[in-house]
Coordinates of C-alpha atoms in Angstrom, one line a residue:
M175 CA -101.5 -78.4 -24.2
M176 CA -102.9 -77.0 -21.0
M177 CA -106.2 -74.9 -21.3
M178 CA -107.3 -72.7 -18.5
R179 CA -110.8 -71.4 -17.9
R180 CA -111.6 -67.7 -18.6
R181 CA -110.7 -65.7 -15.6
R182 CA -112.8 -62.5 -15.2
R183 CA -110.8 -60.7 -12.6
R184 CA -107.4 -59.3 -12.5
M185 CA -104.5 -61.6 -12.0
L186 CA -103.1 -59.4 -9.1
Q187 CA -104.8 -57.8 -6.1
D188 CA -103.6 -54.4 -5.2
G189 CA -101.1 -54.3 -2.4
S190 CA -97.6 -53.7 -1.3
T191 CA -94.8 -55.7 0.1
Q192 CA -92.8 -55.1 3.2
L193 CA -89.5 -56.9 3.9
L194 CA -88.4 -57.5 7.6
C195 CA -84.9 -58.8 8.4
L196 CA -84.1 -60.1 12.0
T197 CA -81.4 -62.2 13.7
A198 CA -82.6 -65.8 13.6
S199 CA -81.6 -66.7 17.2
S200 CA -83.0 -63.7 19.1
G201 CA -85.3 -62.0 16.8
V202 CA -83.5 -58.5 16.9
P203 CA -84.7 -56.4 14.0
L204 CA -81.8 -55.6 11.6
F205 CA -83.9 -53.5 9.1
T206 CA -87.2 -52.9 7.4
R207 CA -87.8 -52.0 3.8
G208 CA -90.7 -51.4 1.4
A209 CA -94.3 -50.3 2.1
S210 CA -94.6 -46.6 3.2
K211 CA -96.5 -47.7 6.4
Q212 CA -94.4 -50.0 8.4
L213 CA -95.8 -52.7 10.6
P214 CA -95.8 -52.0 14.4
F215 CA -93.1 -53.5 16.3
S216 CA -95.5 -55.8 18.2
V217 CA -96.6 -57.3 14.9
I218 CA -93.0 -58.0 13.9
G219 CA -92.4 -59.5 17.2
S220 CA -95.5 -61.7 16.6
L221 CA -94.4 -62.8 13.2
N222 CA -91.0 -63.8 14.5
G223 CA -92.5 -65.5 17.8
V224 CA -95.0 -67.8 15.7
H225 CA -92.0 -68.9 13.7
M226 CA -89.8 -69.7 16.6
F227 CA -92.8 -71.5 18.3
G228 CA -93.4 -73.6 15.3
G229 CA -89.6 -74.5 15.2
G230 CA -89.7 -75.5 18.8
Q231 CA -92.5 -78.0 17.9
G232 CA -90.5 -79.4 15.1
V233 CA -92.5 -77.6 12.4
V234 CA -91.1 -75.3 9.7
L235 CA -93.4 -72.3 9.2
S236 CA -92.8 -71.1 5.6
C237 CA -96.0 -69.4 4.4
C238 CA -99.5 -68.3 5.5
Q239 CA -102.4 -66.3 4.2
T240 CA -104.3 -63.6 6.0
E241 CA -108.0 -63.1 5.9
G242 CA -107.6 -59.9 3.8
G243 CA -105.8 -61.8 1.1
G244 CA -102.3 -60.9 2.1
K245 CA -99.3 -63.3 2.4
V246 CA -96.5 -63.8 4.9
V247 CA -93.5 -65.8 3.9
W248 CA -90.6 -66.8 6.2
R249 CA -87.1 -68.0 5.4
V250 CA -83.9 -68.5 7.7
F251 CA -80.6 -68.5 6.1
Q252 CA -77.4 -69.9 7.5
D253 CA -79.3 -70.3 11.0
S254 CA -78.3 -66.6 11.4
V255 CA -80.6 -64.3 9.6
M256 CA -84.5 -64.5 9.2
L257 CA -86.2 -62.7 6.3
I258 CA -89.9 -62.1 6.4
A259 CA -91.8 -60.9 3.3
V260 CA -95.3 -59.4 4.1
S261 CA -97.6 -58.7 1.1
G262 CA -100.8 -56.8 1.6
G263 CA -104.0 -58.0 -0.1
G264 CA -106.7 -56.0 -1.9
G265 CA -109.6 -57.4 -0.2
G266 CA -110.9 -60.4 0.0
G267 CA -112.2 -62.9 2.5
G268 CA -114.9 -65.6 1.6
R269 CA -117.8 -65.0 -1.0
S270 CA -121.1 -66.6 -1.2
G271 CA -123.8 -67.2 -3.8
A272 CA -123.1 -68.0 -7.4
G273 CA -119.6 -68.2 -8.4
G274 CA -118.3 -68.4 -4.9
K275 CA -116.4 -71.7 -5.5
E276 CA -114.9 -70.3 -8.7
E277 CA -113.8 -67.1 -6.8
E278 CA -112.3 -69.1 -4.0
E279 CA -110.4 -71.2 -6.4
A280 CA -109.1 -68.1 -8.2
E281 CA -108.0 -66.7 -4.9
E282 CA -106.2 -69.9 -4.0
E283 CA -104.4 -69.7 -7.4
E284 CA -103.3 -66.1 -7.0
G285 CA -102.1 -67.0 -3.5
E286 CA -99.8 -69.7 -5.0
E287 CA -98.5 -67.2 -7.5
E288 CA -97.8 -64.6 -4.8
E289 CA -95.8 -67.2 -2.8
V290 CA -93.7 -67.9 -5.7
R291 CA -92.9 -64.1 -6.0
L292 CA -92.2 -63.6 -2.4
Q293 CA -90.0 -66.8 -2.1
R294 CA -88.0 -65.6 -5.0
L295 CA -87.7 -62.1 -3.4
L296 CA -86.3 -63.6 -0.1
E297 CA -83.7 -65.7 -2.1
N298 CA -82.6 -62.5 -3.9
V299 CA -82.4 -60.3 -0.8
W300 CA -80.3 -62.9 1.0
S301 CA -78.0 -63.1 -2.1
C302 CA -77.7 -59.3 -2.3
M303 CA -76.6 -59.2 1.3
V304 CA -74.0 -61.8 0.5
L305 CA -72.9 -60.0 -2.7
V306 CA -72.3 -56.8 -0.7
L307 CA -71.1 -58.0 2.7
G308 CA -69.9 -61.7 2.3
Q309 CA -71.3 -64.8 3.9
D310 CA -69.0 -64.9 6.8
E311 CA -70.3 -61.5 8.3
L312 CA -73.8 -62.6 7.9
A313 CA -73.4 -66.1 9.2
N314 CA -71.4 -65.2 12.3
V315 CA -73.0 -62.2 13.8
R316 CA -70.6 -60.8 16.4
N317 CA -71.9 -57.3 16.8
V318 CA -75.5 -56.6 16.0
E319 CA -75.2 -52.8 16.0
R320 CA -72.3 -53.1 13.5
L321 CA -74.2 -55.4 11.3
K322 CA -77.2 -52.9 11.2
R323 CA -74.8 -50.2 10.0
D324 CA -73.1 -52.5 7.5
L325 CA -76.4 -53.5 6.0
R326 CA -77.3 -50.0 5.0
S327 CA -74.9 -50.4 2.0
C328 CA -77.4 -53.0 0.7
F329 CA -80.5 -50.9 0.8
S330 CA -80.3 -49.5 -2.7
L331 CA -80.1 -53.0 -4.2
I332 CA -82.9 -54.3 -1.9
D333 CA -85.1 -51.5 -2.8
Q334 CA -84.5 -52.1 -6.4
L335 CA -85.8 -55.6 -5.9
L336 CA -88.9 -54.4 -3.8
E337 CA -90.0 -51.5 -6.0
E338 CA -89.0 -52.9 -9.5
R339 CA -87.9 -49.5 -10.5
H340 CA -86.7 -50.6 -14.0
E341 CA -89.6 -51.5 -16.4
G342 CA -88.5 -54.5 -18.5
I343 CA -86.0 -55.9 -16.1
L344 CA -87.4 -59.3 -15.2
G345 CA -84.2 -61.1 -14.2
N346 CA -85.1 -60.8 -10.3
L347 CA -88.0 -63.0 -11.1
T348 CA -86.8 -65.3 -13.8
H349 CA -83.1 -65.7 -12.7
C350 CA -82.1 -65.3 -16.3
A351 CA -79.9 -62.4 -17.4
D352 CA -81.8 -59.4 -19.0
S353 CA -80.2 -59.1 -22.3
L354 CA -80.3 -56.6 -25.2
L355 CA -79.5 -57.8 -28.7
P356 CA -77.2 -55.4 -30.5
P357 CA -77.1 -54.7 -34.2
N358 CA -73.2 -55.5 -34.4
P359 CA -72.7 -58.2 -31.7
A360 CA -69.4 -59.5 -33.2
I361 CA -67.6 -56.2 -32.9
L362 CA -68.7 -55.7 -29.4
Q363 CA -67.9 -59.2 -28.4
E364 CA -64.4 -58.8 -29.7
A365 CA -64.0 -55.6 -27.6
V366 CA -65.3 -57.0 -24.4
D367 CA -63.0 -60.1 -24.7
A368 CA -59.9 -57.8 -25.3
F369 CA -60.8 -55.3 -22.8
A370 CA -61.2 -58.2 -20.0
Q371 CA -58.0 -59.8 -21.1
A372 CA -56.1 -56.5 -20.8
A373 CA -57.4 -56.1 -17.3
D374 CA -56.1 -59.5 -16.2
S375 CA -59.7 -60.9 -16.1
E376 CA -61.8 -63.5 -17.8
F377 CA -64.9 -61.9 -16.5
G378 CA -66.2 -58.8 -18.4
C379 CA -69.5 -57.5 -19.8
L380 CA -71.0 -54.6 -21.6
I381 CA -74.2 -53.2 -20.0
V382 CA -76.7 -51.1 -22.2
H383 CA -79.8 -49.7 -20.7
G384 CA -79.5 -51.9 -17.8
R385 CA -79.2 -55.2 -19.9
I386 CA -76.2 -57.3 -20.9
A387 CA -75.5 -56.5 -24.5
T388 CA -72.4 -58.9 -24.6
A389 CA -70.1 -60.7 -22.1
T390 CA -67.1 -63.0 -22.0
E391 CA -67.7 -66.7 -21.9
K392 CA -66.7 -66.9 -18.1
W393 CA -69.2 -64.1 -17.2
W394 CA -71.9 -66.3 -18.7
R395 CA -70.6 -69.3 -16.7
L396 CA -71.4 -67.6 -13.4
A397 CA -74.4 -68.8 -11.6
P398 CA -77.6 -67.3 -13.3
Q399 CA -78.5 -65.4 -10.0
E400 CA -75.1 -64.1 -9.7
V401 CA -75.3 -62.6 -13.2
V402 CA -78.7 -61.2 -12.5
L403 CA -77.6 -59.6 -9.2
L404 CA -74.3 -58.2 -10.7
S405 CA -76.4 -56.5 -13.4
A406 CA -78.7 -55.0 -10.7
L407 CA -75.6 -53.7 -8.8
I408 CA -74.2 -52.2 -12.0
R409 CA -77.5 -50.5 -12.5
S410 CA -77.4 -49.1 -9.0
L411 CA -73.8 -47.9 -9.4
S412 CA -74.6 -46.3 -12.7
A413 CA -77.6 -44.4 -11.2
S414 CA -75.2 -42.9 -8.7
G415 CA -73.9 -40.7 -11.4
S416 CA -70.2 -41.7 -11.1
S417 CA -68.1 -42.2 -14.3
S418 CA -66.3 -45.1 -12.8
C419 CA -66.0 -47.1 -9.7
D420 CA -64.0 -50.0 -7.9
Y421 CA -66.5 -52.0 -5.8
P422 CA -65.8 -55.1 -3.8
V423 CA -68.1 -57.9 -4.4
F424 CA -68.7 -61.6 -3.1
L425 CA -70.2 -64.1 -5.5
P426 CA -73.0 -65.7 -3.4
Q427 CA -72.4 -69.2 -4.9
G428 CA -69.0 -69.1 -6.6
S429 CA -67.0 -67.0 -3.9
P430 CA -69.3 -66.1 -0.9
T431 CA -66.3 -65.5 1.5
V432 CA -63.6 -64.1 -0.8
A433 CA -64.2 -60.7 -2.4
H434 CA -63.5 -59.7 -5.9
R435 CA -63.2 -56.3 -7.5
L436 CA -65.9 -55.0 -9.8
L437 CA -64.7 -52.3 -12.0
R438 CA -67.3 -50.2 -13.7
F439 CA -66.8 -47.5 -16.5
Q440 CA -69.3 -45.3 -18.1
L441 CA -68.6 -45.3 -21.8
L442 CA -71.7 -43.2 -22.8
P443 CA -74.8 -42.4 -20.7
G444 CA -76.6 -45.7 -20.6
A445 CA -73.6 -47.8 -21.6
D446 CA -71.2 -49.3 -19.1
A447 CA -68.1 -51.7 -19.4
C448 CA -67.4 -53.9 -16.4
V449 CA -64.9 -56.5 -15.3
L450 CA -64.5 -58.7 -12.2
C451 CA -60.7 -58.9 -11.3
G452 CA -58.1 -59.3 -8.7
P453 CA -55.7 -56.6 -7.2
T454 CA -54.7 -55.3 -10.6
P455 CA -55.1 -53.2 -12.5
S456 CA -55.7 -50.0 -10.5
L457 CA -58.9 -48.1 -11.3
H458 CA -56.9 -45.1 -12.6
R459 CA -54.8 -47.3 -14.9
A460 CA -57.8 -49.1 -16.3
E461 CA -59.8 -45.9 -16.8
T462 CA -57.1 -43.8 -18.4
G463 CA -55.5 -46.6 -20.4
L464 CA -57.7 -49.5 -21.2
V465 CA -61.0 -47.8 -21.6
V466 CA -59.7 -45.2 -24.0
R467 CA -57.8 -48.0 -25.9
F468 CA -60.6 -50.3 -26.5
W469 CA -63.7 -48.4 -26.5
S470 CA -63.0 -45.0 -28.0
P471 CA -62.8 -46.4 -31.5
L472 CA -66.2 -48.0 -31.0
L473 CA -68.4 -44.8 -30.0
E474 CA -70.4 -45.1 -33.0
T475 CA -71.1 -48.7 -32.7
L476 CA -72.1 -48.0 -29.0
R477 CA -74.5 -45.3 -30.1
D478 CA -76.1 -47.7 -32.5
C479 CA -76.5 -50.2 -29.6
L480 CA -78.1 -47.5 -27.4
A481 CA -80.5 -46.7 -30.3
V482 CA -82.0 -50.2 -29.8
G483 CA -83.4 -48.8 -26.5
E484 CA -86.1 -50.8 -24.5
R485 CA -87.1 -52.7 -27.5
C486 CA -84.0 -54.8 -26.9
L487 CA -84.0 -56.0 -30.5
P488 CA -82.3 -54.6 -33.7
G489 CA -84.5 -52.5 -36.0
S490 CA -84.2 -55.4 -38.7
V491 CA -86.3 -57.7 -36.4
S492 CA -90.1 -57.4 -37.0
L493 CA -92.8 -58.7 -34.9
R494 CA -96.5 -59.4 -35.7
P495 CA -98.7 -56.4 -35.0
D496 CA -101.1 -58.4 -32.8
V497 CA -98.2 -59.2 -30.4
L498 CA -98.4 -56.7 -27.4
A499 CA -95.4 -58.1 -25.4
F500 CA -93.0 -60.9 -25.2
L501 CA -90.4 -62.6 -22.9
L502 CA -88.1 -65.0 -24.6
I503 CA -85.9 -67.1 -22.4
N504 CA -83.1 -69.4 -23.7
R505 CA -83.1 -72.3 -21.3
E506 CA -79.5 -73.4 -22.1
T507 CA -77.7 -70.0 -21.5
R508 CA -80.2 -68.7 -18.9
R509 CA -80.5 -65.5 -20.8
S510 CA -83.8 -63.6 -21.6
V511 CA -84.9 -60.8 -23.9
C512 CA -88.3 -59.0 -23.5
S513 CA -90.1 -56.1 -25.0
V514 CA -93.5 -54.3 -24.9
R515 CA -95.2 -52.9 -27.8
P516 CA -98.5 -51.2 -26.7
S517 CA -100.9 -51.1 -29.5
T518 CA -103.2 -48.1 -30.3
C519 CA -106.0 -50.8 -30.7
Q520 CA -105.6 -51.9 -27.1
P521 CA -106.2 -49.6 -24.0
L522 CA -103.3 -51.1 -22.1
S523 CA -100.5 -48.8 -20.7
K524 CA -97.0 -49.8 -21.0
A525 CA -96.7 -50.3 -17.2
R526 CA -99.7 -52.5 -17.2
C527 CA -98.3 -54.7 -20.0
W528 CA -95.2 -55.3 -18.0
E529 CA -97.2 -56.2 -15.0
L530 CA -99.4 -58.7 -16.9
L531 CA -96.2 -60.2 -18.6
K532 CA -94.7 -60.8 -15.1
L533 CA -97.9 -62.3 -13.8
F534 CA -98.3 -64.6 -16.7
Y535 CA -94.8 -65.8 -16.3
I536 CA -95.5 -66.5 -12.6
F537 CA -98.7 -68.3 -13.6
C538 CA -97.0 -70.6 -16.0
I539 CA -93.9 -71.5 -13.9
S540 CA -96.0 -72.2 -10.8
R541 CA -98.0 -74.8 -12.6
Y542 CA -96.7 -76.0 -15.9
F543 CA -93.2 -75.2 -17.0
T544 CA -89.9 -76.3 -15.4
Q545 CA -87.6 -74.1 -13.5
E546 CA -84.1 -75.0 -14.4
E547 CA -82.4 -72.6 -11.9
T548 CA -83.4 -75.0 -9.1
L549 CA -80.5 -77.1 -10.2
C550 CA -78.2 -74.2 -9.0
V551 CA -79.3 -73.9 -5.4
S552 CA -78.7 -75.9 -2.3
P553 CA -80.8 -78.8 -1.3
E554 CA -82.2 -76.9 1.6
E555 CA -83.5 -74.2 -0.7
R556 CA -85.1 -76.7 -3.0
T557 CA -87.5 -77.7 -0.1
H558 CA -89.1 -74.3 -0.4
R559 CA -89.9 -74.7 -4.2
G560 CA -92.5 -77.5 -4.1
I561 CA -95.4 -75.6 -5.5
A562 CA -94.9 -76.3 -9.3
E563 CA -93.8 -79.9 -8.6
D564 CA -96.8 -80.6 -6.5
F565 CA -99.2 -79.2 -9.0
A566 CA -97.5 -81.0 -12.0
A567 CA -97.5 -84.3 -10.2
G568 CA -101.1 -84.8 -11.3
F569 CA -100.1 -84.7 -15.0
S570 CA -98.9 -87.8 -17.0
H571 CA -96.7 -85.6 -19.3
Q572 CA -94.8 -82.4 -19.2
P573 CA -96.9 -79.5 -20.5
Q574 CA -95.4 -77.7 -23.4
Q575 CA -98.0 -75.0 -24.1
C576 CA -100.7 -73.2 -22.2
Y577 CA -102.9 -70.0 -22.6
L578 CA -104.8 -67.7 -20.5
V579 CA -107.8 -65.5 -21.6
T580 CA -108.7 -62.3 -19.7
E581 CA -110.7 -59.3 -20.4
E582 CA -107.4 -57.2 -21.0
C583 CA -105.5 -59.6 -23.3
K584 CA -104.8 -63.1 -24.3
S585 CA -101.6 -64.8 -23.1
Y586 CA -99.7 -67.8 -24.5
G587 CA -96.9 -69.9 -23.1
L588 CA -94.6 -72.1 -25.3
Q589 CA -91.9 -74.3 -24.1
T590 CA -89.4 -76.2 -26.3
S591 CA -86.2 -78.0 -25.3
Q592 CA -84.2 -74.7 -25.8
H593 CA -86.7 -72.0 -25.3
Q594 CA -89.6 -70.6 -23.3
L595 CA -91.7 -67.9 -24.8
Y596 CA -94.4 -65.9 -23.1
L597 CA -96.6 -63.7 -25.1
L598 CA -99.3 -61.0 -24.5
I599 CA -101.6 -60.9 -27.6
L600 CA -104.4 -58.6 -28.5
P601 CA -107.8 -59.8 -27.3
S602 CA -109.3 -59.5 -30.8
V603 CA -107.1 -62.5 -32.0
P604 CA -109.2 -65.6 -32.0
T605 CA -108.2 -68.2 -29.3
F606 CA -107.8 -71.0 -31.9
A607 CA -105.1 -68.8 -33.5
L608 CA -102.9 -68.2 -30.5
R609 CA -100.9 -71.2 -31.0
T610 CA -100.0 -70.2 -34.6
V611 CA -99.0 -66.7 -33.4
A612 CA -96.7 -68.1 -30.7
T613 CA -94.9 -70.5 -33.0
Q614 CA -94.5 -68.0 -35.7
T615 CA -93.2 -65.5 -33.2
L616 CA -90.6 -67.9 -31.7
S617 CA -89.5 -68.9 -35.2
D618 CA -89.1 -65.2 -36.3
L619 CA -87.2 -64.2 -33.2
T620 CA -84.8 -67.1 -33.1
A621 CA -84.1 -67.1 -36.9
A622 CA -83.4 -63.3 -36.9
T623 CA -81.2 -63.1 -33.8
R624 CA -79.9 -66.7 -33.3
F625 CA -80.8 -66.1 -29.6

């Protein structure tokens, strides 16, 4: 078990993130997203220039930290597109006097955690661009002005990644499918399988409150990042207010150059049925025939599923009252379920609980726990993920548990061969009891849901 010293400061400094996209060869800006106050053109040019200078000297510049505590991260994809993430710090520089060394170490730790987040952001943004436009158009830029126009169709997805609009949606960070566990899974599974088969497809899913309630076996076999980004796209399409849509998509890993059709149908507000298919069926035939045939008899079952809400668990599943929030990951299926339960005994808002849960996850995977999704990426991308491996190299074993004590709450991480569990716990719980709370919570969740 890894024990961490008590940290008296917040895990994240205030700041905003700005995303820059440029052509890799000439540095022509393609778009800028995030942060209300954009960086001056001269600064953007300097960020591109220093990266190009390093490349000319045989050095790959991937990350740097500013004096104010901010972070800059660079990535070049397909030797064609450069993405730069700039994260503003909340203050900072060096400190002196008692505690100065401890503060510096804490700042260094936070910097590593922020780099993990920004690197994941750049990976997701590139995959979003491939999802919408296809790899060929991005890897072979023939007309910059046309590409600028085409990239606008990616903005809603990219903004969703930057702004994290949906509380409780952590798949962008974990690369695990955000899931909701319905009270009647067998009935819904049978309906999704039959609906997809009737649509000449093996890829179908039911999305409830932006999370996957059930899906076909082939849908789960898609690369984890593809499942996450498809869910994000479905949330974006659902927010547009349309009752149905036919949207061309490329699978960043499975089919980056050949488009598929994503058919989405609103069954009830907050519930969408989707399939990935070929030229048939037409949107009209699927909407007027298949949706009515397979989903109309299940309206009450869908309402029961919607009633689960952001808790993401059936009402029959109970949790200990001292658990404020949890994130449970199934390492085999790359699925996750999470929930926040603010307590009247703890002055933490729901939004702050979500923030702390995300930060604790980053803290754990950047130091102790393994990241299976690295097996799904190209060798060149693996070279950018050395933080956890370098830190863990000093251990003689693979850590299975860790905890963190702060003024706001106590956090506990637990890893088994099949699961990872991240908990936020009331600060009144004795530290020696955290392991018992975590093991009992994992047992209760898996026994009740078979997740």
